[in-house]
């Protein structure tokens, strides 16, 4: 009888606590009193923190990189496309503060996790950042907190990897704290869309988790798209990236085939784009780059193996896309050959190091592989990139190079200028006019008059 009574009391007190948490959340959201913690202040985390602070919420940014923390707190940005003025504004308003002191995780209502998800040397998911950051959160986890993973990953990560770690201290996900997944769709350098104007897909461990996460994002993001589960939200991001990866591979393959036939693939894509329905243009290039498209599809491949399922489209697309730098090097060698020169001993200037135009991110950039391949063939290689004054050490590369200053005399001093990234800052007329020979892997010189005499597309 007494045992029944205490069990009943225990259940009742739990229900009261749950109701209180939900009421607390509703009040905080209504009054915009939610304090948001963003864990990982990189290309994704910093703009996200900026959106919440600009919406009037208090934001604490957490990062293990103390230098980054100091820079941000001094009002300076760490990313080219996030202006210093924006960081200064949110710091001086008192709404944003960065810290490496993880104990402060206790003081926030929502924790949005934006840590890296790279691949290991064996092209398998490297979960070290998700695991270590989740362990940190678990250490300071508070009843009623909302934890949202934003990093791109395979379906199952939030439930199978994060939840057990978070529950290690005795609090139960979905009951004592809320757990959700909401993929980041940041597209650095995109002039039409930014973090705040891109709708956010949200999946929760429970309906309540999803609802609370949606209501928090609704404060700062244009629209939320709730889905039925964590796994659906995780799979949505993977679909978006596989879609791009496969379509880019298709046009890369067509580029090679059409080139052999003497057809310009870019002209074909331009013409096909005139169809008002049923066609979406994707463009070929020197290979895939960035933190997402070359990596994320392989997170699914790894997971699918556990279900004994192959991911043939992803594997084939990966094969075609990774062969592109070699194709561009072969085209460069052929172009030099036409001028009675060998690649060995030639001076090559690579224009653009970033993985795509108008940004300063060189992660997985095909330009790096191009430089390494050209060097292996005996070429003397320099680069210019207005956004990357010098290279820094990467996980698998360390070029130790500095950007060369452009001038007409300098351009004319190279046997070939290889356009790898089509930054808008470049004056392509002047480049073609000044260079002796140009290999263009981006169709950047399409509008240059008389380009055909000097430019080889690759
Ligand atoms: N960069 C993009 O354009 C983009 C777009 C969409 C999605 N994503 C995804 O978002 C995630 C983050 O990518 P990113 O480009 O912002 O990475 P990033 O490398 O620019 O930033 C990650 C930050 O996390 C910090 N960090 C690492 N471990 C930590 C820990 N344990 N605690 C606190 N901070 C930690 C790092 O110091 C770094 O500042 C990845 O999963 C990526 O796939 C990236």
XYZ file of C-alpha atoms and ligand atoms in Angstrom:
502
model
C 0.000 0.000 0.000
C 2.813 2.425 1.042
C 4.890 1.260 -1.926
C 1.926 1.953 -4.279
C 1.479 5.349 -2.735
C 5.111 6.405 -3.100
C 5.159 5.159 -6.708
C 2.062 7.210 -7.398
C 3.627 10.261 -5.736
C 6.788 9.755 -7.756
C 4.791 9.607 -11.020
C 2.720 12.626 -10.058
C 5.789 14.707 -9.239
C 7.318 13.715 -12.581
C 4.157 14.776 -14.454
C 4.101 18.082 -12.561
C 7.765 18.662 -13.464
C 7.080 17.896 -17.146
C 4.117 20.273 -17.220
C 6.287 22.928 -15.579
C 9.065 22.479 -18.159
C 6.607 22.837 -21.020
C 4.952 25.872 -19.408
C 8.394 27.373 -18.734
C 9.382 26.885 -22.372
C 6.117 28.381 -23.650
C 6.628 31.467 -21.461
C 10.292 31.884 -22.376
C 9.560 31.526 -26.087
C 6.654 33.982 -25.918
C 8.749 36.548 -24.058
C 11.853 35.809 -26.152
C 13.666 34.912 -22.951
C 15.322 31.781 -24.365
C 19.110 31.730 -24.031
C 20.625 29.859 -26.949
C 23.956 28.053 -26.811
C 25.667 27.309 -30.110
C 28.364 24.648 -29.814
C 30.932 24.904 -32.619
C 31.445 28.407 -34.036
C 32.483 27.602 -37.590
C 30.935 28.207 -41.012
C 27.587 26.947 -39.702
C 27.600 27.865 -36.015
C 28.672 31.501 -36.309
C 25.950 32.618 -38.787
C 23.386 30.666 -36.748
C 24.452 32.392 -33.540
C 24.222 35.703 -35.426
C 20.626 35.002 -36.489
C 19.464 34.329 -32.925
C 21.313 37.341 -31.513
C 19.902 39.562 -34.277
C 16.435 38.286 -33.351
C 17.041 39.656 -29.844
C 17.909 36.445 -27.979
C 20.882 36.032 -25.674
C 23.377 33.723 -27.340
C 26.411 32.012 -25.870
C 28.796 30.580 -28.454
C 30.918 27.631 -27.320
C 34.107 26.503 -29.010
C 37.195 24.554 -27.977
C 39.301 26.891 -30.114
C 40.294 29.641 -27.670
C 41.808 31.799 -30.401
C 38.464 31.820 -32.224
C 36.709 32.715 -28.974
C 39.066 35.657 -28.327
C 38.725 36.938 -31.893
C 34.927 36.847 -31.775
C 34.738 38.517 -28.363
C 36.903 41.326 -29.702
C 34.200 41.944 -32.313
C 36.068 40.471 -35.269
C 34.796 37.788 -37.608
C 36.586 34.542 -38.399
C 34.794 33.917 -41.685
C 35.095 35.995 -44.827
C 31.375 36.148 -45.659
C 30.368 37.058 -42.082
C 31.444 40.727 -41.883
C 33.341 42.092 -38.869
C 30.601 44.719 -38.478
C 27.987 42.002 -37.896
C 30.069 40.327 -35.183
C 30.867 43.687 -33.614
C 27.186 44.602 -33.521
C 26.060 41.446 -31.692
C 29.000 41.597 -29.279
C 28.528 45.265 -28.375
C 24.755 44.811 -28.016
C 25.590 42.351 -25.236
C 23.526 39.631 -26.913
C 26.456 37.452 -28.006
C 29.438 36.179 -26.109
C 31.803 33.364 -27.070
C 33.422 31.097 -24.528
C 35.597 28.012 -24.212
C 34.285 27.464 -20.697
C 31.913 24.549 -21.222
C 30.527 24.772 -17.678
C 28.461 27.675 -19.018
C 26.395 25.122 -20.951
C 24.444 24.822 -17.697
C 23.158 28.357 -18.109
C 21.529 28.071 -21.553
C 18.059 26.779 -22.460
C 18.843 25.361 -25.890
C 22.107 23.889 -27.181
C 22.548 23.744 -30.966
C 25.427 21.474 -31.961
C 27.354 22.493 -35.098
C 30.579 20.484 -34.899
C 32.438 18.965 -37.896
C 31.541 15.580 -39.359
C 34.445 14.606 -41.631
C 35.428 11.187 -42.989
C 38.272 9.034 -41.663
C 41.172 7.974 -43.908
C 39.061 4.885 -44.791
C 36.158 7.130 -45.880
C 34.046 6.171 -42.898
C 32.133 8.615 -40.649
C 34.486 10.308 -38.223
C 32.221 10.747 -35.212
C 34.878 12.046 -32.811
C 33.520 15.625 -32.752
C 29.897 14.610 -32.232
C 30.898 12.164 -29.491
C 33.240 14.522 -27.646
C 30.827 17.466 -27.795
C 27.935 15.255 -26.632
C 30.042 14.042 -23.695
C 30.678 17.657 -22.758
C 26.967 18.485 -22.930
C 26.139 15.370 -20.870
C 28.471 16.608 -18.136
C 26.507 19.843 -17.720
C 23.051 18.725 -18.885
C 20.124 20.360 -17.070
C 16.514 19.254 -16.752
C 14.305 20.908 -19.357
C 17.147 21.805 -21.760
C 16.717 21.395 -25.506
C 19.589 19.752 -27.397
C 19.569 19.928 -31.201
C 22.160 18.340 -33.464
C 22.701 20.340 -36.657
C 25.800 18.603 -38.055
C 25.261 16.555 -41.187
C 25.320 12.846 -40.416
C 23.767 9.433 -41.153
C 20.191 8.587 -40.100
C 20.268 7.181 -36.589
C 23.043 9.366 -35.130
C 20.924 11.454 -32.761
C 19.038 8.456 -31.349
C 21.822 5.856 -31.364
C 24.933 7.922 -30.629
C 23.852 11.100 -28.858
C 20.885 9.984 -26.739
C 22.720 7.212 -24.822
C 25.627 9.543 -23.980
C 23.273 12.309 -22.844
C 21.264 9.876 -20.736
C 24.446 8.610 -19.041
C 23.903 10.942 -16.062
C 20.409 9.620 -15.365
C 18.217 12.175 -17.161
C 15.915 10.664 -19.793
C 15.666 12.096 -23.317
C 12.139 13.147 -24.246
C 11.139 13.268 -20.592
C 13.752 15.218 -18.616
C 15.300 17.033 -21.560
C 14.332 17.544 -25.210
C 16.288 16.127 -28.125
C 15.965 17.038 -31.806
C 17.816 17.040 -35.109
C 17.685 19.947 -37.526
C 20.106 19.913 -40.464
C 21.967 23.080 -41.291
C 21.509 24.147 -44.923
C 24.046 26.967 -44.867
C 25.406 27.865 -48.296
C 28.391 30.182 -47.744
C 28.604 32.974 -50.279
C 24.996 32.541 -51.474
C 23.731 36.069 -52.097
C 20.051 35.074 -52.285
C 19.712 33.005 -49.113
C 21.253 33.156 -45.644
C 20.766 31.097 -42.481
C 17.697 33.069 -41.423
C 15.896 32.832 -44.771
C 16.400 29.123 -45.408
C 13.521 26.993 -44.008
C 14.612 24.567 -41.320
C 13.617 20.897 -41.239
C 13.146 19.653 -37.667
C 12.685 16.123 -36.317
C 12.263 15.371 -32.618
C 12.714 12.333 -30.420
C 9.122 12.956 -29.332
C 6.389 15.207 -30.688
C 7.010 17.594 -27.811
C 10.774 17.709 -28.592
C 9.945 18.588 -32.211
C 7.410 21.219 -31.201
C 9.747 22.967 -28.760
C 12.653 22.916 -31.239
C 10.381 24.358 -33.974
C 9.177 27.132 -31.714
C 12.744 28.086 -30.782
C 13.829 28.203 -34.454
C 10.649 30.104 -35.345
C 12.037 33.052 -33.373
C 14.961 33.502 -35.768
C 14.364 31.435 -38.915
C 11.844 32.193 -41.650
C 10.004 28.855 -41.471
C 10.296 25.453 -39.834
C 9.329 22.191 -41.504
C 8.513 19.619 -38.823
C 8.954 15.967 -39.821
C 7.874 12.782 -38.095
C 11.208 11.580 -36.665
C 14.856 12.310 -36.012
C 15.799 9.873 -38.765
C 13.578 11.590 -41.363
C 15.287 14.916 -40.630
C 18.744 13.288 -40.819
C 17.852 11.542 -44.091
C 16.489 14.794 -45.576
C 19.913 16.434 -45.401
C 21.569 13.354 -46.869
C 19.061 13.331 -49.759
C 19.817 16.996 -50.512
C 23.548 16.330 -50.673
C 23.317 13.043 -52.594
C 21.076 14.840 -55.108
C 23.780 17.444 -55.742
C 26.631 14.942 -55.745
C 24.958 12.630 -58.279
C 23.811 15.417 -60.611
C 27.242 17.060 -60.591
C 28.791 13.661 -61.412
C 26.391 13.294 -64.333
C 27.374 16.632 -65.890
C 31.048 15.919 -65.184
C 30.726 12.679 -67.147
C 28.871 14.467 -69.952
C 31.609 17.108 -70.010
C 34.205 14.439 -70.847
C 31.996 12.671 -73.401
C 30.883 15.887 -75.149
C 34.443 17.223 -75.197
C 35.538 14.166 -77.164
C 32.676 14.902 -79.597
C 33.729 18.550 -79.911
C 30.619 19.791 -78.054
C 30.809 22.426 -75.299
C 28.932 21.037 -72.266
C 28.367 24.519 -70.789
C 26.644 25.682 -73.955
C 24.487 22.537 -73.857
C 23.512 23.175 -70.201
C 22.710 26.811 -71.026
C 20.439 25.723 -73.869
C 18.760 22.984 -71.792
C 18.092 25.561 -69.047
C 15.696 27.344 -71.394
C 13.223 24.524 -70.715
C 10.809 26.011 -68.182
C 10.065 22.697 -66.441
C 11.668 19.321 -65.717
C 15.292 20.490 -65.911
C 17.541 21.888 -63.224
C 21.015 23.003 -64.237
C 24.083 21.550 -62.533
C 27.543 22.544 -63.652
C 30.729 20.539 -64.162
C 34.023 21.552 -62.597
C 37.494 20.396 -61.575
C 36.046 18.120 -58.861
C 33.935 18.344 -55.736
C 34.915 20.437 -52.757
C 33.711 21.728 -49.431
C 32.713 20.170 -46.188
C 29.464 18.640 -47.503
C 29.010 17.250 -51.001
C 32.222 15.162 -51.239
C 31.725 13.756 -47.728
C 28.134 13.467 -46.528
C 26.862 10.906 -49.069
C 29.462 8.472 -47.724
C 27.889 8.733 -44.275
C 24.838 7.069 -45.815
C 26.961 4.504 -47.661
C 28.498 3.460 -44.348
C 25.124 3.195 -42.614
C 23.521 1.365 -45.559
C 26.175 -1.351 -45.233
C 24.718 -2.184 -41.818
C 21.478 -2.951 -43.657
C 23.347 -4.960 -46.291
C 22.392 -2.376 -48.898
C 24.721 -0.927 -51.540
C 24.505 2.759 -52.491
C 25.493 2.407 -56.148
C 24.598 5.918 -57.290
C 26.733 7.419 -54.519
C 29.712 5.153 -55.272
C 29.559 5.852 -59.012
C 29.136 9.592 -58.507
C 32.097 9.565 -56.095
C 34.221 7.710 -58.664
C 33.412 10.199 -61.463
C 33.777 13.311 -59.327
C 37.100 12.245 -57.814
C 38.499 11.543 -61.288
C 37.952 15.167 -62.351
C 41.225 16.691 -61.102
C 43.146 14.087 -63.137
C 41.037 14.932 -66.187
C 41.851 18.646 -65.784
C 45.576 17.873 -65.432
C 45.450 15.735 -68.594
C 43.730 18.586 -70.470
C 46.411 20.990 -69.187
C 49.176 18.664 -70.400
C 47.476 18.391 -73.813
C 47.106 22.172 -74.034
C 50.819 22.634 -73.294
C 51.647 19.916 -75.791
C 49.916 21.945 -78.504
C 52.440 24.685 -77.653
C 55.320 22.181 -77.896
C 55.798 22.143 -74.119
C 55.697 19.364 -71.567
C 53.972 19.653 -68.219
C 57.269 18.706 -66.615
C 59.214 21.889 -66.032
C 56.329 24.180 -67.055
C 55.275 27.080 -64.850
C 51.598 26.794 -63.897
C 49.525 29.395 -62.078
C 46.373 28.019 -60.440
C 43.714 30.728 -60.118
C 41.387 30.149 -57.179
C 42.084 27.846 -54.258
C 38.736 27.949 -52.446
C 36.387 25.076 -53.228
C 33.873 27.468 -54.765
C 33.710 31.077 -55.800
C 33.748 34.096 -53.490
C 34.465 32.229 -50.239
C 37.587 31.559 -48.173
C 37.003 27.856 -47.456
C 39.516 25.459 -48.980
C 38.360 22.266 -47.291
C 38.402 19.343 -49.768
C 39.035 21.883 -52.536
C 39.873 20.236 -55.877
C 42.461 23.004 -56.401
C 44.613 21.358 -53.739
C 44.580 18.066 -55.556
C 45.252 19.825 -58.841
C 48.350 21.462 -57.363
C 49.577 18.164 -55.941
C 49.001 16.290 -59.218
C 50.708 19.024 -61.249
C 53.684 18.954 -58.906
C 53.883 15.166 -59.159
C 54.155 15.586 -62.938
C 57.082 17.968 -62.460
C 55.304 21.303 -63.002
C 56.317 24.377 -61.013
C 53.080 25.557 -59.459
C 51.972 28.834 -57.856
C 48.512 29.999 -56.944
C 46.509 33.156 -56.515
C 43.378 33.492 -54.420
C 42.160 36.869 -53.129
C 40.418 35.110 -50.227
C 43.251 32.796 -49.176
C 46.532 34.705 -48.697
C 48.331 31.564 -47.550
C 47.477 27.902 -47.152
C 47.032 26.387 -43.734
C 47.479 22.815 -42.656
C 44.563 20.578 -43.514
C 43.771 17.100 -42.302
C 45.398 15.431 -45.309
C 47.325 18.221 -46.995
C 49.913 20.806 -46.168
C 50.825 22.826 -49.256
C 52.783 25.571 -47.423
C 52.113 28.094 -50.183
C 51.303 31.799 -50.325
C 49.108 33.551 -52.869
C 51.064 35.352 -55.619
C 50.097 38.919 -56.431
C 48.565 39.238 -59.882
C 49.949 41.560 -62.545
C 50.001 41.466 -66.322
C 53.762 40.783 -66.346
C 53.366 38.091 -63.731
C 50.538 36.360 -65.655
C 52.583 36.401 -68.848
C 55.427 34.694 -66.978
C 53.525 31.411 -66.660
C 53.299 28.768 -69.374
C 49.677 28.212 -68.465
C 47.099 29.800 -66.180
C 44.621 27.261 -64.831
C 41.266 28.648 -63.659
C 40.114 26.336 -60.910
C 37.764 28.640 -58.929
C 35.753 31.321 -60.728
C 35.900 34.115 -58.131
C 33.840 37.146 -59.179
C 36.754 39.484 -58.306
C 38.821 38.254 -61.232
C 38.904 40.312 -64.409
C 38.751 37.476 -66.924
C 39.228 39.719 -69.970
C 42.475 40.984 -68.510
C 43.581 37.500 -67.435
C 43.042 36.032 -70.905
C 44.678 39.051 -72.525
C 47.747 38.834 -70.264
C 48.253 35.062 -70.081
C 49.994 33.005 -72.720
C 47.623 30.054 -72.398
C 44.540 29.500 -70.208
C 42.909 26.253 -69.103
C 39.420 26.995 -67.801
C 37.758 24.369 -65.592
C 34.777 26.610 -64.695
C 33.698 28.240 -67.962
C 34.717 31.524 -66.332
C 35.979 32.937 -69.633
C 32.747 32.294 -71.559
C 32.065 36.008 -72.013
C 35.642 36.921 -72.983
C 35.827 37.950 -76.628
C 38.384 36.046 -78.643
C 38.930 33.549 -75.797
C 38.846 30.589 -78.194
C 42.374 31.383 -79.406
C 43.950 31.093 -75.977
C 41.523 29.173 -73.778
C 41.070 25.429 -73.470
C 38.030 24.319 -71.447
C 38.599 21.430 -69.089
N 30.264 24.590 -44.100
C 29.096 24.464 -44.709
O 28.813 25.135 -45.679
C 28.044 23.503 -44.162
C 26.744 23.577 -44.698
C 25.755 22.738 -44.199
C 26.077 21.824 -43.199
N 27.349 21.754 -42.693
C 27.617 20.793 -41.631
O 27.697 21.521 -40.401
C 28.660 20.922 -39.523
C 29.695 21.953 -39.116
O 30.400 22.378 -40.267
P 31.261 23.709 -40.297
O 31.583 23.939 -41.738
O 30.609 24.783 -39.537
O 32.566 23.228 -39.521
P 33.763 24.168 -38.982
O 34.967 23.300 -38.961
O 33.798 25.440 -39.764
O 33.328 24.541 -37.501
C 33.211 23.603 -36.483
C 33.607 24.247 -35.174
O 33.378 23.295 -34.129
C 34.407 23.443 -33.167
N 34.460 22.227 -32.363
C 34.953 21.018 -32.670
N 34.772 20.164 -31.653
C 34.147 20.841 -30.667
C 33.714 20.519 -29.362
N 33.869 19.298 -28.873
N 33.123 21.481 -28.623
C 32.982 22.732 -29.104
N 33.374 23.097 -30.343
C 33.960 22.169 -31.115
C 35.649 23.709 -34.001
O 36.665 24.314 -33.250
C 35.079 24.627 -35.082
O 35.185 25.991 -34.705
C 29.223 19.739 -40.299
O 28.504 18.585 -39.968
C 28.952 20.094 -41.746
O 28.837 18.947 -42.556
C 28.342 22.599 -43.152
